Short mmCIF file of C-alpha atoms in Angstrom, two decimals:
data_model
loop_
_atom_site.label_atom_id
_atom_site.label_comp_id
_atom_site.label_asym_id
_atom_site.label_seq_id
_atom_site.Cartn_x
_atom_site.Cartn_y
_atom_site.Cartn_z
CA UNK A 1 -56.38 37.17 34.29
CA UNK A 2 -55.73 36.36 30.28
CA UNK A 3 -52.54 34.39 29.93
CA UNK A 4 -51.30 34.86 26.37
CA UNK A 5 -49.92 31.49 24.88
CA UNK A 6 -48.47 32.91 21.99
CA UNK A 7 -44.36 32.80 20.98
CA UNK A 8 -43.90 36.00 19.05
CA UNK A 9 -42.39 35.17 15.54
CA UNK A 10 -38.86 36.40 15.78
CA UNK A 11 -36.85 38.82 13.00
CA UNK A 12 -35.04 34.96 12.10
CA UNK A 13 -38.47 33.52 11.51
CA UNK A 14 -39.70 35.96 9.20
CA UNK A 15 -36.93 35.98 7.29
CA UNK A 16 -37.20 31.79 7.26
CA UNK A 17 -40.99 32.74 6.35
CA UNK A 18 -39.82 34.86 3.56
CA UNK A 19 -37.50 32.66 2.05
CA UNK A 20 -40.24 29.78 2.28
CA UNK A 21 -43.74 30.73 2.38
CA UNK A 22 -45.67 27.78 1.63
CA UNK A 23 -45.11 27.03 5.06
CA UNK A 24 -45.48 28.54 8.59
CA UNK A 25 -44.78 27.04 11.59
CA UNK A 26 -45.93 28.17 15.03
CA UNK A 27 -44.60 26.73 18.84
CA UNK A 28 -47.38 26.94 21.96
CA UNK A 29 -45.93 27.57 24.71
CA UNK A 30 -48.44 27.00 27.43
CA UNK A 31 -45.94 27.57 30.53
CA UNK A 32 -48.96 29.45 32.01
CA UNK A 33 -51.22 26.64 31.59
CA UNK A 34 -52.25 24.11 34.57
CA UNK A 35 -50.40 20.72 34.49
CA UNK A 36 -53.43 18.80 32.75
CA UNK A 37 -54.15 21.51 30.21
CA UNK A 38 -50.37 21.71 29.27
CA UNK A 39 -50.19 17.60 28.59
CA UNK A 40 -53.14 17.99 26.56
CA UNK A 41 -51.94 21.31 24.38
CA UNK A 42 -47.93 19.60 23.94
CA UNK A 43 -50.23 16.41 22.24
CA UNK A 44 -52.67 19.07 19.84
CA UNK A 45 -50.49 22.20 19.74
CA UNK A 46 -47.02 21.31 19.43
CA UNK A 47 -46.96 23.40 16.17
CA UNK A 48 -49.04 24.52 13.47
CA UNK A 49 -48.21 24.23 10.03
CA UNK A 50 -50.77 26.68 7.81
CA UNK A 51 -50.51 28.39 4.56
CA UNK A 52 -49.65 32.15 4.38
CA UNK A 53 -52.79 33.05 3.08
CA UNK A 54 -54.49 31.38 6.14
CA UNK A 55 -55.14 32.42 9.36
CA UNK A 56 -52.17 31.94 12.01
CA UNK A 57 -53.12 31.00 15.33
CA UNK A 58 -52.56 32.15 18.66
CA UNK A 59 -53.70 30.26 22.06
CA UNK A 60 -54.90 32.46 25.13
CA UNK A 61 -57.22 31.58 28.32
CA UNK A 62 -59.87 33.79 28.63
CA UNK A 63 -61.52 35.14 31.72
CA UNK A 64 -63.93 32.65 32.51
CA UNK A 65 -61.07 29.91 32.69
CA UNK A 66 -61.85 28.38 29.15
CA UNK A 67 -59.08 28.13 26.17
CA UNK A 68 -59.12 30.51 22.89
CA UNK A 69 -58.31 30.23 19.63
CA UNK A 70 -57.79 33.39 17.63
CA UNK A 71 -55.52 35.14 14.92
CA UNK A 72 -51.85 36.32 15.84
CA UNK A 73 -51.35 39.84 15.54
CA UNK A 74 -48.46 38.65 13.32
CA UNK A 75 -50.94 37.59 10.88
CA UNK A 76 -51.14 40.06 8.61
CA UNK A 77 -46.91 40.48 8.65
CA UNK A 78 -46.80 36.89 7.28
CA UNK A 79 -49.63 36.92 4.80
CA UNK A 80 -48.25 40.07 2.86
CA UNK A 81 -44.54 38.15 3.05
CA UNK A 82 -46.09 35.23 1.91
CA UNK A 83 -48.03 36.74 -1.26
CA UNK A 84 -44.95 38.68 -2.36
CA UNK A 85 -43.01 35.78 -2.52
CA UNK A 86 -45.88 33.95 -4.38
CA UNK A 87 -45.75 37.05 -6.89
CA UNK A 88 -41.93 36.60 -7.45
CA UNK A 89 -42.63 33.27 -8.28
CA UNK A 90 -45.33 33.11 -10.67
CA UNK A 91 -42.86 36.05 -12.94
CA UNK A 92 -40.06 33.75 -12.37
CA UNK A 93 -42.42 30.89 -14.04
CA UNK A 94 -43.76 32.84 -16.70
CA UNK A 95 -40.34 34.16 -17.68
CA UNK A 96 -39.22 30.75 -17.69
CA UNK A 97 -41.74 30.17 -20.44
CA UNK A 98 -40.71 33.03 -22.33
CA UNK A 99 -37.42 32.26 -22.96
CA UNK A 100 -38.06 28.34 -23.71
CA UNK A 101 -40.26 30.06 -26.41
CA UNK A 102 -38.06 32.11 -27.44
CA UNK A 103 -35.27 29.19 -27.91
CA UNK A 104 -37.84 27.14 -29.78
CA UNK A 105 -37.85 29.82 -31.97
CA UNK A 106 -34.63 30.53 -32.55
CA UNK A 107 -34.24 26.40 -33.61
CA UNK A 108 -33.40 23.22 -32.46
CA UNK A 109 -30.13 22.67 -31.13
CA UNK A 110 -28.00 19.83 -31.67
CA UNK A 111 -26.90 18.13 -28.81
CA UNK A 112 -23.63 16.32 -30.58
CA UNK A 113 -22.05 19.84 -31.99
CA UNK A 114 -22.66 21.90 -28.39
CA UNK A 115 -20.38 23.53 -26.98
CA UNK A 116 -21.03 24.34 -23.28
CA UNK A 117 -17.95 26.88 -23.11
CA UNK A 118 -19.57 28.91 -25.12
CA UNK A 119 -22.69 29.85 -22.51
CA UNK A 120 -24.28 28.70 -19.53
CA UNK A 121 -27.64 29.51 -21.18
CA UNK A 122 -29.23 25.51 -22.12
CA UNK A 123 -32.93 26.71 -21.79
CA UNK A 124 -35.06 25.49 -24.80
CA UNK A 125 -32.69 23.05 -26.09
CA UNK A 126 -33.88 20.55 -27.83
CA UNK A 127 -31.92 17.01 -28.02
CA UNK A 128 -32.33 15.27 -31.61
CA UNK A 129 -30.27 11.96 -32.51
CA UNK A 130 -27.04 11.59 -34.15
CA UNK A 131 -27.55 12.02 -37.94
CA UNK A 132 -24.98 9.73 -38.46
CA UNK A 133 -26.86 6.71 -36.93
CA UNK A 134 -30.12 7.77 -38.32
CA UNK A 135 -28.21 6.41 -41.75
CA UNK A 136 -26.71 3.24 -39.44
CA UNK A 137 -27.49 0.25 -40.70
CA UNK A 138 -29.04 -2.68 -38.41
CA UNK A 139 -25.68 -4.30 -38.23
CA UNK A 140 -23.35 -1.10 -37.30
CA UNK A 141 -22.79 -0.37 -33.59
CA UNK A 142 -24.23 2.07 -31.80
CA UNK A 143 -21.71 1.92 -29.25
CA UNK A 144 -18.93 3.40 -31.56
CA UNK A 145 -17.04 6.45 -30.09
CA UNK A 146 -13.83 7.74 -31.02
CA UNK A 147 -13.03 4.20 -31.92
CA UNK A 148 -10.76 4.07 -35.26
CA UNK A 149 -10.09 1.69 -37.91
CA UNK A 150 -6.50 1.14 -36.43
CA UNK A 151 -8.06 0.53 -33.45
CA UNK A 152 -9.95 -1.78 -34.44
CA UNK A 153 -7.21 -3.63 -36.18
CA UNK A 154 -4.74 -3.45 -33.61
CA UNK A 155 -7.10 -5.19 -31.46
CA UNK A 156 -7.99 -8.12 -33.52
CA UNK A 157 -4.23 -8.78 -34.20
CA UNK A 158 -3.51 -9.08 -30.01
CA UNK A 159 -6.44 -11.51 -30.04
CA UNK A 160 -4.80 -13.66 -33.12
CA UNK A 161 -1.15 -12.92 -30.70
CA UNK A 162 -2.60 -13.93 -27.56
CA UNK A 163 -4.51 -17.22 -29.17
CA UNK A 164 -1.08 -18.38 -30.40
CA UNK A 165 0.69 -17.78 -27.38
CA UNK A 166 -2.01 -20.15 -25.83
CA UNK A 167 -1.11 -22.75 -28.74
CA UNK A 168 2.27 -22.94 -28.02
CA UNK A 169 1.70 -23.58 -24.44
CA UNK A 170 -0.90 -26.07 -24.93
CA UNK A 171 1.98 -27.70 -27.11
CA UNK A 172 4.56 -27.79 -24.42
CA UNK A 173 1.23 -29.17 -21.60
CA UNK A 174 1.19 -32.14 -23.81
CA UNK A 175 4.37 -32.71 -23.91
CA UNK A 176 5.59 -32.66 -20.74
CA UNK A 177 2.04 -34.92 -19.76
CA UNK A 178 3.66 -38.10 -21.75
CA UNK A 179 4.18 -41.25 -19.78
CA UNK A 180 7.52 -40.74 -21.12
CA UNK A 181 8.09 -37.40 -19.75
CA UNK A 182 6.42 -37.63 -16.78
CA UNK A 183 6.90 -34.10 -15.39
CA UNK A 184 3.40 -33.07 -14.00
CA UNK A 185 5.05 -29.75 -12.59
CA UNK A 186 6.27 -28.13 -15.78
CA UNK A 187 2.87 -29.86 -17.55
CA UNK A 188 0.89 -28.05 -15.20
CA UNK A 189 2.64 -24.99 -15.26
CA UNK A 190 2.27 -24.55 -19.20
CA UNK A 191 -1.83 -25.59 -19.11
CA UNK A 192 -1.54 -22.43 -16.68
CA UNK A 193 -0.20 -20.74 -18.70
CA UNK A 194 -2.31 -21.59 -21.76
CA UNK A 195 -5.74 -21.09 -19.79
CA UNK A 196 -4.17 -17.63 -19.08
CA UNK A 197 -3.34 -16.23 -22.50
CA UNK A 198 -7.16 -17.76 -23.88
CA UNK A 199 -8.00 -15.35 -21.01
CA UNK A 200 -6.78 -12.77 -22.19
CA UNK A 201 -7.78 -13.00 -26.11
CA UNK A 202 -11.42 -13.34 -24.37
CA UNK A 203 -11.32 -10.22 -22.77
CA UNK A 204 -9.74 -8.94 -26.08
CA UNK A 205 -12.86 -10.09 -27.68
CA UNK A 206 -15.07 -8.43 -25.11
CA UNK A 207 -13.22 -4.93 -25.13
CA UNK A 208 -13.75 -5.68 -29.25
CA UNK A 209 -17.58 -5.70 -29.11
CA UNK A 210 -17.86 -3.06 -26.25
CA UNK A 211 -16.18 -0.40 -28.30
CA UNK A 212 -18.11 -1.38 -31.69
CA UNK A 213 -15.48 -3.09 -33.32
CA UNK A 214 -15.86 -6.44 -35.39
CA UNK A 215 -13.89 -9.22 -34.21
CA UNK A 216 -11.94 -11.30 -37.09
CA UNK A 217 -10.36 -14.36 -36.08
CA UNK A 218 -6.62 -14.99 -37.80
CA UNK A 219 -5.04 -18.42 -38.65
CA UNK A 220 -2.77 -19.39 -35.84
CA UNK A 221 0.61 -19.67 -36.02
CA UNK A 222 2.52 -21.97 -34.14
CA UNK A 223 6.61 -22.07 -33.75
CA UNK A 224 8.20 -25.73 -34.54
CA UNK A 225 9.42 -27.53 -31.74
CA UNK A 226 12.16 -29.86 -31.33
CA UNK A 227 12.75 -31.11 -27.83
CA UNK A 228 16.06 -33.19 -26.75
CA UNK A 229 15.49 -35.91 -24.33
CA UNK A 230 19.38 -36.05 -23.14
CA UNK A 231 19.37 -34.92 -19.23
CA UNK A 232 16.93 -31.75 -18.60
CA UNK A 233 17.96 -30.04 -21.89
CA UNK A 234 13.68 -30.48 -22.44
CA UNK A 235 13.08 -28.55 -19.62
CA UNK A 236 15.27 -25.74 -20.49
CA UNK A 237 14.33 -26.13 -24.01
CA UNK A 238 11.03 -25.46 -22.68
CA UNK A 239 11.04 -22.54 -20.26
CA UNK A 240 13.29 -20.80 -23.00
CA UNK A 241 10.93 -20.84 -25.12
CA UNK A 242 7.82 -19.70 -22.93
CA UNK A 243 10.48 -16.71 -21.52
CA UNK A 244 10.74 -16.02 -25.54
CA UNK A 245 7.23 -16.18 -25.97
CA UNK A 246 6.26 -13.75 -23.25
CA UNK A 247 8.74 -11.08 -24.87
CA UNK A 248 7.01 -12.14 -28.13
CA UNK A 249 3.45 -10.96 -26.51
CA UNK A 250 5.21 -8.10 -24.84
CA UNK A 251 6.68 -6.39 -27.71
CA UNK A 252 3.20 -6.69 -29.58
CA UNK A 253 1.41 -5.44 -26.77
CA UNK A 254 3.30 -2.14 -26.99
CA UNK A 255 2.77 -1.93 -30.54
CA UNK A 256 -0.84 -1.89 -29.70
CA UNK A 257 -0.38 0.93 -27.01
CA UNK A 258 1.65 2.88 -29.79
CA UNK A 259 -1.54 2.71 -31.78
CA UNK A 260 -3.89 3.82 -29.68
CA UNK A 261 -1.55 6.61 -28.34
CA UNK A 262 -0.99 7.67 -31.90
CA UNK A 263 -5.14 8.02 -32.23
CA UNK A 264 -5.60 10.04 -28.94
CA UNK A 265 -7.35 6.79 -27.51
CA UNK A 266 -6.96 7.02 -23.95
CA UNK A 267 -9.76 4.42 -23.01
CA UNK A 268 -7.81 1.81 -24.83
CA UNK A 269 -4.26 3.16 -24.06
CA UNK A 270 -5.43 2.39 -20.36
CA UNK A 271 -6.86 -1.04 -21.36
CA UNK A 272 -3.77 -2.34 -22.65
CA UNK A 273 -1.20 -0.89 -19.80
CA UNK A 274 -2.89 -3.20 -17.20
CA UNK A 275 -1.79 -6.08 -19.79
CA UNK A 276 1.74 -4.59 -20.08
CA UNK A 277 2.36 -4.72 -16.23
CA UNK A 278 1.13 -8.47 -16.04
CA UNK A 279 3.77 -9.29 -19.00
CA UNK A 280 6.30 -7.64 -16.93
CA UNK A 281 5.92 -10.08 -13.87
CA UNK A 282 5.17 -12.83 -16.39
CA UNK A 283 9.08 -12.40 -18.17
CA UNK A 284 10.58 -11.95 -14.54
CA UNK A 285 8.82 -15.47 -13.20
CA UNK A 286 9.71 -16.96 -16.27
CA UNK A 287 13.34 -15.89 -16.83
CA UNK A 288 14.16 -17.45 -12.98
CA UNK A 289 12.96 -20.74 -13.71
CA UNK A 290 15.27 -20.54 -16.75
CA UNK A 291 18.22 -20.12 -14.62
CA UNK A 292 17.25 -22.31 -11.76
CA UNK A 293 17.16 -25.07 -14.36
CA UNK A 294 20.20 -24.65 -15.42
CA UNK A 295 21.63 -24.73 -12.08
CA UNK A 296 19.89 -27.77 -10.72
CA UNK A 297 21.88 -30.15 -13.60
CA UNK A 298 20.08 -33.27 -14.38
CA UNK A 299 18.54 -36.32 -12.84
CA UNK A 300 17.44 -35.79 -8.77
CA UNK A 301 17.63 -31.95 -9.76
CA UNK A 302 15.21 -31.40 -12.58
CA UNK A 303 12.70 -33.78 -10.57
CA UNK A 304 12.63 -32.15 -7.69
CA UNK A 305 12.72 -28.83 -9.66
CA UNK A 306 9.43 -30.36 -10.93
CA UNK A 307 8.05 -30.89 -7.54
CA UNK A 308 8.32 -28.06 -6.11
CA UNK A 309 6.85 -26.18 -9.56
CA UNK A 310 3.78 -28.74 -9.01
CA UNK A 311 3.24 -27.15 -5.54
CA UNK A 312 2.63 -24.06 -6.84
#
């Protein structure tokens, strides 16, 4: 009796077949089989991966008790799916080719003036470089995009704002480190202060060069100061004048923003709001510690005022 080992290829499978013909996978089942044949055809026969244009295989027992080999009667379905498909490719391909031929043709197409609104047809583009750096000399940027000239400028006045905001602080550290002072809280708190406003005219400098601007470094500016020794009138002398500077750095921060609102520069209008928010908690901090000086008086309360700033 011939037991047929065969799985019929199913109306889903030919349409998989279709869809992909480079590859055709058939499942043995060998149910019929004995025990020991059946381990042996799940290790060799699991599937069968052939091309269309192959033969597909089929696994039967024949009378005398031996195994067989042979085509599936589906064989012939399969090969004719499979060289259709192989036809629709190779016009697909060649009239690919035509058209990139035809765009070469037609000329080159510059990349910078595209506009992709205008067609979902790309093939046969051809990408050529910015005209306008070809003529770049070895010291202009290539990094330069939508980057003006006020730009530019506003950007190298913050750094010459936020270096003499780190000055003045600087100023008021070494004052307040004297021996005769002697107020490491408030000295500490204006180094802070100082490292933090360098900070920032760094990463001035940085947003500068990534752009493709040209940094230019400004004389500094720094206000007189004239501190009074009586009671804590230093101190308050002091934080007045770091509250005033932070509104000082404020104000000029926004005229920066105005700038690069006025140019349609969002990158940078972005840039600078993260500094505007930080100025914000900077004038709040500082205009508390003007009135908690004023509060504590002088002597034991402008020491321990100091203390607890050190702590910080």
């Amino acid at each position: 009796m011939q037991c047929s080992a065969e799985r019929k290829v199913s109306g889903r499978a030919a349409a998989s077949v279709s869809r992909q013909p480079a590859t055709v996978i058939v499942y043995v089942l060998s149910r019929c089989q004995p025990k020991a044949e059946r381990a042996m055809h799940n290790q060799l026969l699991t599937f069968i991966s052939l091309d269309p244009t192959s033969c597909l295989l089929s696994l039967s027992r024949k009378r005398n008790g031996s195994l067989g080999v042979g085509r599936s009667p589906t064989y012939g379905k399969l090969r004719r799916i499979g060289e259709k498909a192989n036809t629709r490719g190779k016009l697909r391909a060649s009239a690919g080719s035509g058209q990139q031929d035809a765009g070469r043709s037609q000329g080159e197409i510059d990349f910078a003036k595209l506009n992709f609104s205008e067609g979902n047809e790309l093939s046969g583009m051809v990408f050529k470089p910015d005209a306008e750096l070809a003529k770049a000399g070895p010291n202009d940027s290539r990094a330069r995009l939508a980057f003006t000239k006020s730009c530019e400028e506003a950007i190298n006045n913050q750094i010459n704002v936020e270096f003499t905001a780190s000055y003045a602080y600087h100023a008021l550290h070494a004052y307040f480190d004297r021996d005769t002072v002697a107020l490491p809280g408030l000295a500490k708190f204006f180094l802070n202060q100082a490292e933090e406003e360098r900070e920032h005219a760094l990463k001035l400098i940085q947003y500068q060069n990534k752009r493709g601007g040209r940094v230019h470094l400004k004389p500094i500016a720094v206000p007189a100061m004239h501190f009074q020794v009586e009671e804590n009138a230093d101190a308050v002398y002091a934080m007045e004048l770091a509250l005033q500077l932070e509104k000082f750095v404020q104000l000029k921060l926004i005229e920066v923003w105005k700038v690069a609102d006025q140019e349609g520069d969002a990158n940078m209008a972005d840039f600078i709001e993260d500094y505007l928010s930080m100025q914000v908690e900077s004038i709040k901090e500082i205009s508390e510690y003007v009135a908690q000086l004023k509060r504590v008086g002088t002597g034991h309360g402008i020491y321990h005022f100091d203390r607890v700033l050190a702590e910080k």
